[in-house]
Short mmCIF file of C-alpha atoms and ligand atoms in Angstrom, two decimals:
data_model
loop_
_atom_site.label_atom_id
_atom_site.label_comp_id
_atom_site.label_asym_id
_atom_site.label_seq_id
_atom_site.Cartn_x
_atom_site.Cartn_y
_atom_site.Cartn_z
CA UNK A 20 -14.42 -31.38 19.37
CA UNK A 21 -16.83 -30.70 22.23
CA UNK A 22 -20.05 -29.27 20.80
CA UNK A 23 -19.69 -25.93 22.58
CA UNK A 24 -15.91 -25.53 22.33
CA UNK A 25 -15.43 -22.22 20.54
CA UNK A 26 -13.23 -21.47 17.56
CA UNK A 27 -10.78 -18.57 17.76
CA UNK A 28 -10.66 -16.38 14.68
CA UNK A 29 -7.52 -14.26 14.62
CA UNK A 30 -8.08 -11.19 12.43
CA UNK A 31 -5.15 -9.19 11.12
CA UNK A 32 -5.21 -7.48 7.73
CA UNK A 33 -8.44 -9.18 6.67
CA UNK A 34 -10.96 -6.90 8.32
CA UNK A 35 -14.01 -8.01 6.36
CA UNK A 36 -16.94 -10.40 6.52
CA UNK A 37 -17.25 -10.87 2.78
CA UNK A 38 -15.07 -13.47 1.06
CA UNK A 39 -13.14 -14.26 4.20
CA UNK A 40 -11.89 -17.87 4.01
CA UNK A 41 -10.83 -18.09 7.68
CA UNK A 42 -14.28 -16.88 8.74
CA UNK A 43 -16.00 -19.36 6.41
CA UNK A 44 -13.89 -22.22 7.75
CA UNK A 45 -14.64 -21.25 11.35
CA UNK A 46 -18.36 -20.95 10.62
CA UNK A 47 -18.49 -24.32 8.92
CA UNK A 48 -17.60 -25.96 12.25
CA UNK A 49 -20.89 -24.73 13.69
CA UNK A 50 -19.06 -23.73 16.88
CA UNK A 51 -19.31 -20.34 18.61
CA UNK A 52 -16.68 -17.94 17.34
CA UNK A 53 -14.32 -15.65 19.25
CA UNK A 54 -13.14 -12.89 16.84
CA UNK A 55 -9.83 -11.51 18.06
CA UNK A 56 -7.48 -8.71 17.07
CA UNK A 57 -4.08 -8.65 18.78
CA UNK A 58 -2.12 -5.42 18.85
CA UNK A 59 1.55 -6.39 18.63
CA UNK A 60 3.37 -3.86 16.42
CA UNK A 61 6.80 -4.96 17.68
CA UNK A 62 6.23 -8.32 16.04
CA UNK A 63 6.21 -6.53 12.67
CA UNK A 64 9.54 -4.79 13.30
CA UNK A 65 11.32 -3.17 11.58
CA UNK A 66 8.16 -2.41 9.56
CA UNK A 67 5.63 -1.64 12.29
CA UNK A 68 2.64 0.25 10.86
CA UNK A 69 3.41 3.92 10.24
CA UNK A 70 1.33 6.82 11.51
CA UNK A 71 -1.08 6.96 8.53
CA UNK A 72 -1.60 3.19 8.64
CA UNK A 73 -2.34 3.38 12.34
CA UNK A 74 -4.99 6.01 11.63
CA UNK A 75 -6.61 3.72 9.09
CA UNK A 76 -6.33 0.70 11.35
CA UNK A 77 -8.17 2.49 14.17
CA UNK A 78 -11.19 3.28 12.01
CA UNK A 79 -11.10 -0.03 10.24
CA UNK A 80 -11.17 -1.91 13.55
CA UNK A 81 -14.04 0.28 14.75
CA UNK A 82 -16.00 -0.42 11.56
CA UNK A 83 -15.27 -4.12 11.76
CA UNK A 84 -16.38 -4.37 15.37
CA UNK A 85 -19.67 -2.67 14.41
CA UNK A 86 -20.16 -5.12 11.53
CA UNK A 87 -19.57 -8.08 13.84
CA UNK A 88 -21.99 -6.68 16.41
CA UNK A 89 -24.65 -6.35 13.72
CA UNK A 90 -24.26 -10.11 13.24
CA UNK A 91 -24.51 -11.07 16.88
CA UNK A 92 -20.83 -11.04 17.79
CA UNK A 93 -18.07 -8.50 18.49
CA UNK A 94 -14.33 -7.97 18.12
CA UNK A 95 -12.16 -8.69 21.15
CA UNK A 96 -9.00 -6.60 21.19
CA UNK A 97 -5.90 -7.63 23.12
CA UNK A 98 -2.35 -6.41 23.51
CA UNK A 99 0.32 -8.90 22.44
CA UNK A 100 2.49 -10.92 22.44
CA UNK A 101 0.28 -12.77 19.99
CA UNK A 102 1.31 -16.28 20.97
CA UNK A 103 0.68 -15.65 24.68
CA UNK A 104 -2.76 -14.17 23.99
CA UNK A 105 -3.80 -17.06 21.75
CA UNK A 106 -2.54 -19.67 24.20
CA UNK A 107 -4.30 -18.00 27.13
CA UNK A 108 -7.53 -17.66 25.20
CA UNK A 109 -7.44 -21.30 24.17
CA UNK A 110 -6.71 -22.29 27.73
CA UNK A 111 -9.48 -20.16 29.26
CA UNK A 112 -12.18 -21.06 26.74
CA UNK A 113 -11.29 -24.63 25.87
CA UNK A 114 -11.08 -23.63 22.20
CA UNK A 115 -9.84 -26.48 20.07
CA UNK A 116 -9.22 -24.62 16.82
CA UNK A 117 -7.74 -21.35 15.60
CA UNK A 118 -8.08 -19.90 12.10
CA UNK A 119 -6.43 -16.94 10.41
CA UNK A 120 -5.70 -15.62 6.94
CA UNK A 121 -2.10 -15.54 5.80
CA UNK A 122 0.16 -12.48 5.63
CA UNK A 123 3.27 -12.39 3.47
CA UNK A 124 5.76 -9.90 4.83
CA UNK A 125 8.89 -11.53 6.24
CA UNK A 126 8.40 -10.62 9.92
CA UNK A 127 4.79 -11.75 10.25
CA UNK A 128 5.40 -14.82 8.10
CA UNK A 129 8.17 -15.94 10.41
CA UNK A 130 6.08 -15.13 13.50
CA UNK A 131 3.02 -16.96 12.19
CA UNK A 132 5.04 -20.09 11.39
CA UNK A 133 6.44 -20.08 14.90
CA UNK A 134 2.99 -19.52 16.45
CA UNK A 135 1.49 -22.31 14.38
CA UNK A 136 4.18 -24.72 15.58
CA UNK A 137 3.57 -23.80 19.22
CA UNK A 138 -0.21 -24.02 19.00
CA UNK A 139 -0.08 -27.36 17.22
CA UNK A 140 2.33 -28.64 19.84
CA UNK A 141 -0.31 -27.58 22.42
CA UNK A 142 -2.75 -29.86 20.58
CA UNK A 143 -4.79 -27.13 18.89
CA UNK A 144 -6.15 -27.38 15.37
CA UNK A 145 -4.53 -24.45 13.64
CA UNK A 146 -5.31 -23.46 10.04
CA UNK A 147 -4.21 -20.53 7.91
CA UNK A 148 -5.97 -19.55 4.68
CA UNK A 149 -5.37 -17.58 1.48
CA UNK A 150 -7.28 -14.30 1.47
CA UNK A 151 -4.98 -11.39 0.65
CA UNK A 152 -3.89 -12.41 -2.85
CA UNK A 153 -5.21 -14.11 -5.97
CA UNK A 154 -2.17 -16.37 -6.17
CA UNK A 155 0.02 -17.61 -3.36
CA UNK A 156 3.43 -15.98 -3.97
CA UNK A 157 5.03 -19.41 -4.36
CA UNK A 158 2.38 -20.76 -6.75
CA UNK A 159 3.54 -19.14 -9.98
CA UNK A 160 7.05 -20.11 -11.05
CA UNK A 161 8.82 -20.11 -14.40
CA UNK A 162 9.61 -23.25 -16.38
CA UNK A 163 12.84 -23.73 -14.38
CA UNK A 164 10.91 -23.57 -11.11
CA UNK A 165 12.36 -20.12 -10.33
CA UNK A 166 10.52 -16.94 -9.35
CA UNK A 167 9.73 -14.46 -12.10
CA UNK A 168 11.68 -11.21 -12.31
CA UNK A 169 9.82 -9.83 -15.32
CA UNK A 170 6.25 -8.69 -14.81
CA UNK A 171 4.85 -9.44 -18.27
CA UNK A 172 5.94 -13.09 -18.14
CA UNK A 173 4.71 -13.40 -14.54
CA UNK A 174 1.32 -11.96 -15.41
CA UNK A 175 0.92 -14.11 -18.54
CA UNK A 176 1.49 -17.16 -16.36
CA UNK A 177 -1.02 -15.85 -13.80
CA UNK A 178 -3.69 -15.20 -16.41
CA UNK A 179 -3.20 -18.72 -17.80
CA UNK A 180 -4.01 -20.20 -14.40
CA UNK A 181 -6.64 -17.67 -13.41
CA UNK A 182 -9.65 -19.54 -12.08
CA UNK A 183 -12.19 -17.31 -10.52
CA UNK A 184 -13.83 -19.29 -7.79
CA UNK A 185 -16.91 -17.58 -6.43
CA UNK A 186 -16.15 -15.40 -3.42
CA UNK A 187 -17.58 -16.56 -0.08
CA UNK A 188 -20.69 -14.48 0.71
CA UNK A 189 -20.77 -12.60 4.03
CA UNK A 190 -22.57 -14.49 6.82
CA UNK A 191 -25.91 -13.29 8.19
CA UNK A 192 -25.08 -14.35 11.73
CA UNK A 193 -21.86 -15.22 13.59
CA UNK A 194 -22.53 -17.26 16.74
CA UNK A 195 -20.80 -15.74 19.72
CA UNK A 196 -19.16 -17.33 22.74
CA UNK A 197 -20.60 -16.25 26.03
CA UNK A 198 -18.65 -18.59 28.31
CA UNK A 199 -16.38 -16.12 30.10
CA UNK A 200 -15.49 -12.44 30.44
CA UNK A 201 -12.23 -11.65 28.72
CA UNK A 202 -10.57 -9.65 31.44
CA UNK A 203 -7.41 -9.03 29.44
CA UNK A 204 -9.35 -7.51 26.53
CA UNK A 205 -8.87 -3.79 25.98
CA UNK A 206 -10.68 -0.90 24.35
CA UNK A 207 -9.71 0.21 20.86
CA UNK A 208 -8.96 3.69 22.18
CA UNK A 209 -6.32 2.31 24.54
CA UNK A 210 -4.19 1.27 21.55
CA UNK A 211 -3.60 5.01 20.90
CA UNK A 212 -3.49 4.54 17.15
CA UNK A 213 -4.69 8.03 16.27
CA UNK A 214 -2.28 10.96 15.88
CA UNK A 215 -2.13 13.47 18.71
CA UNK A 216 -2.14 16.47 16.32
CA UNK A 217 -4.95 17.16 13.84
CA UNK A 218 -2.80 16.01 10.90
CA UNK A 219 -5.60 13.58 9.96
CA UNK A 220 -8.29 16.18 9.19
CA UNK A 221 -7.89 15.64 5.44
CA UNK A 222 -7.94 11.88 5.85
CA UNK A 223 -11.49 12.00 7.21
CA UNK A 224 -12.60 14.05 4.24
CA UNK A 225 -11.04 11.60 1.77
CA UNK A 226 -11.65 8.11 3.11
CA UNK A 227 -14.17 5.78 4.67
CA UNK A 228 -12.10 2.99 6.23
CA UNK A 229 -13.92 -0.31 6.63
CA UNK A 230 -15.68 -2.86 4.50
CA UNK A 231 -18.72 -0.72 3.68
CA UNK A 232 -16.46 2.02 2.33
CA UNK A 233 -14.42 -0.52 0.38
CA UNK A 234 -17.41 -2.10 -1.33
CA UNK A 235 -18.98 1.27 -2.09
CA UNK A 236 -15.74 2.46 -3.68
CA UNK A 237 -15.38 -0.69 -5.75
CA UNK A 238 -18.96 -0.40 -7.02
CA UNK A 239 -18.56 3.29 -7.82
CA UNK A 240 -15.32 2.69 -9.70
CA UNK A 241 -16.64 -0.24 -11.73
CA UNK A 242 -19.74 1.72 -12.67
CA UNK A 243 -18.14 5.10 -13.41
CA UNK A 244 -14.37 4.67 -13.78
CA UNK A 245 -13.45 1.28 -15.18
CA UNK A 246 -14.34 1.96 -18.83
CA UNK A 247 -12.02 4.99 -18.98
CA UNK A 248 -9.31 3.63 -16.69
CA UNK A 249 -6.89 2.95 -19.56
CA UNK A 250 -6.69 6.65 -20.40
CA UNK A 251 -7.65 8.37 -17.11
CA UNK A 252 -5.35 6.34 -14.86
CA UNK A 253 -2.36 8.57 -15.52
CA UNK A 254 -4.13 11.82 -14.71
CA UNK A 255 -3.68 12.96 -11.12
CA UNK A 256 -6.03 15.87 -11.79
CA UNK A 257 -8.90 13.40 -12.31
CA UNK A 258 -10.54 10.67 -10.27
CA UNK A 259 -9.23 8.17 -12.80
CA UNK A 260 -8.19 5.30 -10.51
CA UNK A 261 -10.10 3.17 -8.02
CA UNK A 262 -8.35 4.31 -4.81
CA UNK A 263 -8.91 0.84 -3.45
CA UNK A 264 -5.29 0.41 -2.31
CA UNK A 265 -5.78 1.02 1.45
CA UNK A 266 -8.92 -1.10 1.44
CA UNK A 267 -7.01 -3.91 -0.26
CA UNK A 268 -4.07 -3.52 2.08
CA UNK A 269 -6.21 -3.85 5.20
CA UNK A 270 -8.20 -6.66 3.64
CA UNK A 271 -11.50 -4.78 3.75
CA UNK A 272 -12.22 -6.16 0.30
CA UNK A 273 -10.60 -9.19 -1.27
CA UNK A 274 -8.82 -9.00 -4.63
CA UNK A 275 -10.97 -11.97 -5.63
CA UNK A 276 -14.14 -9.99 -4.88
CA UNK A 277 -12.86 -7.05 -6.94
CA UNK A 278 -12.01 -9.35 -9.83
CA UNK A 279 -15.30 -11.16 -9.55
CA UNK A 280 -17.24 -7.88 -9.62
CA UNK A 281 -15.38 -6.84 -12.77
CA UNK A 282 -15.74 -10.18 -14.56
CA UNK A 283 -19.40 -10.49 -13.68
CA UNK A 284 -19.97 -7.06 -15.21
CA UNK A 285 -18.51 -8.40 -18.48
CA UNK A 286 -14.80 -7.58 -18.01
CA UNK A 287 -12.08 -9.75 -19.57
CA UNK A 288 -8.59 -10.08 -18.02
CA UNK A 289 -6.96 -10.45 -21.45
CA UNK A 290 -8.55 -7.67 -23.49
CA UNK A 291 -10.96 -4.75 -23.55
CA UNK A 292 -11.46 -1.90 -21.14
CA UNK A 293 -11.09 -4.02 -17.97
CA UNK A 294 -7.70 -5.45 -18.98
CA UNK A 295 -5.50 -2.53 -17.87
CA UNK A 296 -7.13 -2.45 -14.45
CA UNK A 297 -6.88 -6.20 -13.87
CA UNK A 298 -3.23 -5.95 -14.94
CA UNK A 299 -2.63 -3.46 -12.10
CA UNK A 300 -4.06 -6.00 -9.68
CA UNK A 301 -1.43 -8.23 -11.30
CA UNK A 302 1.32 -5.76 -10.29
CA UNK A 303 0.07 -6.06 -6.75
CA UNK A 304 0.44 -9.84 -7.01
CA UNK A 305 3.91 -9.38 -8.50
CA UNK A 306 4.90 -7.32 -5.43
CA UNK A 307 3.88 -10.18 -3.12
CA UNK A 308 5.66 -12.68 -5.35
CA UNK A 309 8.91 -10.69 -5.19
CA UNK A 310 8.73 -10.01 -1.47
CA UNK A 311 8.23 -13.70 -0.78
CA UNK A 312 11.16 -14.81 -2.91
CA UNK A 313 13.45 -11.89 -2.11
CA UNK A 314 12.62 -11.03 1.52
CA UNK A 315 15.70 -8.82 1.85
CA UNK A 316 14.35 -6.28 -0.65
CA UNK A 317 12.55 -3.84 1.70
CA UNK A 318 16.07 -2.75 2.71
CA UNK A 319 18.46 -4.09 0.07
CA UNK A 320 18.39 -3.56 -3.70
CA UNK A 321 17.53 -6.62 -5.74
CA UNK A 322 20.15 -5.51 -8.25
CA UNK A 323 23.24 -5.86 -6.07
CA UNK A 324 25.26 -3.37 -8.11
CA UNK A 325 23.27 -0.69 -6.30
CA UNK A 326 24.83 -1.66 -2.95
CA UNK A 327 27.78 0.45 -4.07
CA UNK A 328 25.76 3.37 -5.45
CA UNK A 329 27.36 6.72 -4.52
CA UNK A 330 24.36 8.35 -2.82
CA UNK A 331 24.76 12.01 -1.92
CA UNK A 332 25.49 12.78 1.69
CA UNK A 333 26.14 16.52 1.40
CA UNK A 334 23.02 18.56 2.15
CA UNK A 335 21.09 15.28 2.38
CA UNK A 336 19.08 16.29 5.44
CA UNK A 337 18.07 19.62 3.98
CA UNK A 338 17.01 18.29 0.59
CA UNK A 339 15.14 15.36 2.12
CA UNK A 340 13.19 17.70 4.40
CA UNK A 341 12.28 19.96 1.47
CA UNK A 342 11.09 16.91 -0.47
CA UNK A 343 9.04 15.58 2.47
CA UNK A 344 7.36 18.93 3.03
CA UNK A 345 6.51 19.59 -0.61
CA UNK A 346 8.93 22.54 -0.71
CA UNK A 347 11.29 21.51 -3.52
CA UNK A 348 10.26 24.39 -5.75
CA UNK A 349 9.23 21.89 -8.44
CA UNK A 350 5.44 22.18 -8.53
CA UNK A 351 4.40 18.71 -9.75
CA UNK A 352 6.58 17.12 -7.05
CA UNK A 353 5.42 19.49 -4.33
CA UNK A 354 1.77 18.88 -5.26
CA UNK A 355 2.30 15.14 -4.86
CA UNK A 356 4.10 15.42 -1.53
CA UNK A 357 1.40 17.71 -0.17
CA UNK A 358 -1.36 15.41 -1.42
CA UNK A 359 0.39 12.62 0.47
CA UNK A 360 0.65 14.64 3.69
CA UNK A 361 -2.96 15.81 3.59
CA UNK A 362 -4.76 12.69 2.37
CA UNK A 363 -2.37 9.80 3.10
CA UNK A 364 -2.38 8.86 -0.58
CA UNK A 365 -0.65 9.96 -3.76
CA UNK A 366 -1.47 9.25 -7.37
CA UNK A 367 0.70 6.50 -8.91
CA UNK A 368 2.07 8.72 -11.69
CA UNK A 369 3.17 11.29 -9.14
CA UNK A 370 4.62 8.60 -6.84
CA UNK A 371 6.94 7.66 -9.71
CA UNK A 372 7.91 11.27 -10.35
CA UNK A 373 8.64 12.19 -6.71
CA UNK A 374 10.56 8.94 -6.23
CA UNK A 375 12.61 9.65 -9.35
CA UNK A 376 13.43 13.16 -8.14
CA UNK A 377 14.58 11.84 -4.74
CA UNK A 378 16.68 8.94 -6.01
CA UNK A 379 18.05 10.45 -9.21
CA UNK A 380 18.11 14.24 -9.14
CA UNK A 381 18.73 14.49 -5.39
CA UNK A 382 20.72 11.22 -5.28
CA UNK A 383 19.19 10.23 -1.95
CA UNK A 384 18.80 6.52 -1.14
CA UNK A 385 15.48 5.01 -2.21
CA UNK A 386 15.20 3.45 1.27
CA UNK A 387 14.81 6.91 2.83
CA UNK A 388 11.92 7.69 0.48
CA UNK A 389 10.35 4.31 1.12
CA UNK A 390 10.46 5.02 4.87
CA UNK A 391 8.72 8.36 4.46
CA UNK A 392 6.01 6.74 2.34
CA UNK A 393 5.75 4.00 4.94
CA UNK A 394 4.89 6.53 7.63
CA UNK A 395 2.59 8.74 5.59
CA UNK A 396 0.68 6.47 3.17
CA UNK A 397 -2.63 5.00 4.30
CA UNK A 398 -1.99 2.21 1.78
CA UNK A 399 1.62 1.59 2.94
CA UNK A 400 2.23 -2.00 1.98
CA UNK A 401 5.62 -3.63 2.30
CA UNK A 402 5.33 -5.62 -0.92
CA UNK A 403 4.04 -2.79 -3.10
CA UNK A 404 6.05 0.02 -1.53
CA UNK A 405 9.25 -1.96 -2.00
CA UNK A 406 8.28 -2.81 -5.57
CA UNK A 407 7.44 0.84 -6.38
CA UNK A 408 10.63 2.28 -4.91
CA UNK A 409 12.98 -0.29 -6.37
CA UNK A 410 11.22 -0.01 -9.72
CA UNK A 411 11.62 3.76 -9.83
CA UNK A 412 15.17 3.73 -8.46
CA UNK A 413 16.10 1.26 -11.18
CA UNK A 414 17.40 -1.40 -8.80
CA UNK A 415 14.47 -3.84 -8.63
CA UNK A 416 12.87 -6.57 -10.70
CA UNK A 417 11.71 -5.42 -14.13
CA UNK A 418 12.65 -1.91 -13.06
CA UNK A 419 12.70 1.24 -15.12
CA UNK A 420 16.33 1.47 -16.24
CA UNK A 421 18.30 3.84 -14.04
CA UNK A 422 19.06 6.13 -16.95
CA UNK A 423 15.34 6.78 -17.55
CA UNK A 424 14.98 9.84 -15.36
CA UNK A 425 11.55 11.43 -15.16
CA UNK A 426 11.52 15.12 -15.98
CA UNK A 427 8.96 16.48 -13.49
CA UNK A 428 8.26 19.54 -15.63
CA UNK A 429 7.38 17.51 -18.71
CA UNK A 430 5.47 14.98 -16.60
CA UNK A 431 3.42 17.80 -15.10
CA UNK A 432 2.73 19.37 -18.48
CA UNK A 433 1.65 16.04 -19.91
CA UNK A 434 -0.39 14.55 -17.07
CA UNK A 435 -1.71 17.74 -15.47
CA UNK A 436 -2.23 19.66 -18.69
CA UNK A 437 -4.53 22.33 -17.25
CA UNK A 438 -2.55 22.57 -14.03
CA UNK A 439 -5.59 21.75 -11.90
CA UNK A 440 -3.62 19.31 -9.73
CA UNK A 441 -0.75 21.70 -9.07
CA UNK A 442 -3.10 24.63 -8.46
CA UNK A 443 -5.09 22.59 -5.97
CA UNK A 444 -2.11 21.48 -3.86
CA UNK A 445 0.11 24.53 -4.41
CA UNK A 446 -2.46 27.33 -4.21
CA UNK A 447 0.30 29.94 -3.95
CA UNK A 448 0.95 29.25 -7.66
CA UNK A 449 -2.72 29.33 -8.69
CA UNK A 450 -2.50 32.61 -10.60
CA UNK A 451 0.53 31.65 -12.64
CA UNK A 452 -0.25 31.14 -16.37
CA UNK A 453 -0.18 27.50 -17.57
CA UNK A 454 2.99 28.17 -19.54
CA UNK A 455 5.02 28.70 -16.37
CA UNK A 456 3.02 26.73 -13.83
CA UNK A 457 5.18 23.61 -13.90
CA UNK A 458 8.42 25.65 -13.92
CA UNK A 459 7.89 28.98 -12.16
CA UNK A 460 11.62 29.72 -12.17
CA UNK A 461 11.39 30.33 -15.94
CA UNK A 462 8.67 32.96 -15.59
CA UNK A 463 9.68 36.59 -16.23
CA UNK A 464 9.67 38.82 -13.18
CA UNK A 465 6.60 40.77 -14.27
CA UNK A 466 4.61 37.54 -14.75
CA UNK A 467 5.57 36.34 -11.29
CA UNK A 468 4.68 39.73 -9.83
CA UNK A 469 1.28 39.71 -11.57
CA UNK A 470 0.62 36.24 -10.06
CA UNK A 471 1.61 37.53 -6.61
CA UNK A 472 4.71 35.35 -6.33
CA UNK A 473 8.17 36.21 -5.10
CA UNK A 474 10.27 33.12 -5.69
CA UNK A 475 12.21 32.12 -2.64
CA UNK A 476 9.60 33.87 -0.50
CA UNK A 477 6.06 32.75 -1.42
CA UNK A 478 7.25 29.62 -3.17
CA UNK A 479 10.77 28.08 -3.11
CA UNK A 480 13.40 28.36 -5.77
CA UNK A 481 14.01 24.84 -7.16
CA UNK A 482 16.31 22.94 -4.80
CA UNK A 483 18.06 21.31 -7.69
CA UNK A 484 18.93 22.09 -11.29
CA UNK A 485 17.09 19.38 -13.20
CA UNK A 486 19.44 19.21 -16.19
CA UNK A 487 22.65 19.34 -14.21
CA UNK A 488 21.48 16.81 -11.63
CA UNK A 489 20.40 14.48 -14.40
CA UNK A 490 23.94 14.50 -15.77
CA UNK A 491 25.32 13.85 -12.28
CA UNK A 492 22.92 10.92 -11.80
CA UNK A 493 24.00 9.38 -15.08
CA UNK A 494 27.64 9.76 -14.06
CA UNK A 495 26.90 8.03 -10.73
CA UNK A 496 25.24 5.20 -12.64
CA UNK A 497 28.30 4.85 -14.90
CA UNK A 498 30.40 4.22 -11.79
CA UNK A 499 28.42 1.15 -10.70
CA UNK A 500 26.96 -0.36 -13.86
C1 FAD B 627 7.33 4.76 -5.21
C2 FAD B 627 6.04 3.99 -5.16
C3 FAD B 627 5.55 3.52 -3.94
C4 FAD B 627 4.35 2.79 -3.88
N1 FAD B 627 3.91 2.35 -2.66
C5 FAD B 627 2.76 1.62 -2.59
C6 FAD B 627 2.28 1.13 -1.34
O1 FAD B 627 2.91 1.30 -0.28
N2 FAD B 627 1.09 0.46 -1.34
C7 FAD B 627 0.38 0.23 -2.47
O2 FAD B 627 -0.70 -0.39 -2.40
N3 FAD B 627 0.83 0.64 -3.67
C8 FAD B 627 1.99 1.33 -3.77
N4 FAD B 627 2.42 1.79 -4.99
C9 FAD B 627 1.70 1.39 -6.20
C10 FAD B 627 0.60 2.35 -6.68
O3 FAD B 627 1.07 3.66 -6.72
C11 FAD B 627 -0.66 2.28 -5.81
O4 FAD B 627 -1.06 0.94 -5.63
C12 FAD B 627 -1.81 3.04 -6.46
O5 FAD B 627 -1.46 4.38 -6.68
C13 FAD B 627 -3.03 2.96 -5.57
O6 FAD B 627 -4.07 3.73 -6.07
P1 FAD B 627 -5.39 3.05 -6.65
O7 FAD B 627 -5.95 2.10 -5.65
O8 FAD B 627 -6.27 4.14 -7.11
O9 FAD B 627 -4.82 2.22 -7.87
P2 FAD B 627 -5.53 1.66 -9.17
O10 FAD B 627 -4.84 2.28 -10.33
O11 FAD B 627 -7.00 1.80 -9.08
O12 FAD B 627 -5.11 0.13 -9.15
C14 FAD B 627 -5.90 -0.89 -8.52
C15 FAD B 627 -5.07 -1.63 -7.51
O13 FAD B 627 -3.98 -2.29 -8.15
C16 FAD B 627 -2.83 -2.26 -7.31
N5 FAD B 627 -1.78 -1.48 -7.98
C17 FAD B 627 -1.94 -0.46 -8.85
N6 FAD B 627 -0.74 -0.04 -9.31
C18 FAD B 627 0.19 -0.79 -8.70
C19 FAD B 627 1.60 -0.83 -8.76
N7 FAD B 627 2.30 -0.01 -9.55
N8 FAD B 627 2.25 -1.72 -7.98
C20 FAD B 627 1.57 -2.58 -7.19
N9 FAD B 627 0.22 -2.60 -7.10
C21 FAD B 627 -0.46 -1.71 -7.85
C22 FAD B 627 -3.24 -1.55 -6.02
O14 FAD B 627 -3.60 -2.53 -5.07
C23 FAD B 627 -4.43 -0.74 -6.47
O15 FAD B 627 -5.33 -0.47 -5.43
C24 FAD B 627 3.63 2.52 -5.07
C25 FAD B 627 4.12 3.00 -6.28
C26 FAD B 627 5.30 3.73 -6.33
C27 FAD B 627 5.80 4.23 -7.66
#
């Protein structure tokens, strides 16, 4: 390679300087580096980033550009198509090599393979690297060489081969390329990633997108939350989980860095207080494993019996809208759906409960819930969203059996015992005594009146009878099983 020929570094969902294998490989060449982000949502169709993801992406790109500038470089943003941009850049700059970190969803995987073939045919050195996962989705297979469908066996195999290489430290300086002006480059603002309404006000109060926010959150969790994670993780009324999911999704922190931080503070992946947390990182790996081996699953159930499931069509639009808006009249569910709308995130326990209500009590297809989550979650991730929805709907790998239907009243009483979560997100119920908080329709009229509630007016009547709909769901299951 000519001494001054630059290296193109194509950033996607790996917006970090720390432990970034593509960046390390590019730096090791000693060449100037052109950091590039290419906006090409159509290439991710039909799973282009949803509105909440776009919000996150905007701020994450801004933070990443600032971090690069602090190291003597900057982020160049272009509009796609990706292949055309990369070819033009290579042509204009004489770049001989391109690096990126791998993505695993079907559309980008197929695109990246095609781009790699084209660039190599053009004579460019083109390397992709592992950065988003601990294990490549194809690395861990069972003794017959088949993908795992049961999490515990998958994770046992992962833990057996878990080698924690040291993460790559962030560079002090990233040499920049000053050869030409990139006339086709555009400003971040021109991508119009932010919502036009002020829907995102609560997002700002909740999150700090970018690598600095990610590392700060990981440190805070390991110091203050990890020891109690095993018990606090199921409590949506507490800050019992790490809330690292959007940071992990956008690659602002690597799973290897998180693991390394935990292990170097004395954690053990097989036992002790760190084990349950590391196991959840394992579920994330399992999601990538399944998506790789079963790429049809974002739309189609892994358990094919569910193709014929008799989903409800009557009143579907009305019930789905009530669910989306947090107006089902079932407080634990409404609290979750409102948390999602206001912060772009929902606690895992509540995700399971709202998904169960949609797919079992309301008999609406899990795909419609997955789509809503896709648009509203800041951590929307094709592998993990698909895993979560198919798990709850009972049609995925190692799924909760269909007949296990969460009772949202009992779930609320158990995991929000003082009602703090429901009172926070459904303030109209705040004055209701604990006894009735999770099921206001059982409260006597005088209790409702004393709490200032007229059901059906200040807060909805439940849109579904939980017991009756449970029976109906079980009958629907009998028809396909
Ligand atoms: C219906 C449904 C939809 C979901 N959609 C998504 C999604 O789009 N994106 C997403 O990242 N997670 C999804 N999850 C999984 C889980 O709810 C979130 O990862 C978790 O709530 C994120 O919060 P946290 O970072 O505080 O998690 P923690 O409890 O602190 O866990 C640490 C990390 O482990 C991973 N993780 C934890 N639980 C799971 C799990 N059950 N499955 C896969 N990975 C897990 C996440 O990367 C998480 O950041 C979904 C779960 C359900 C039931």
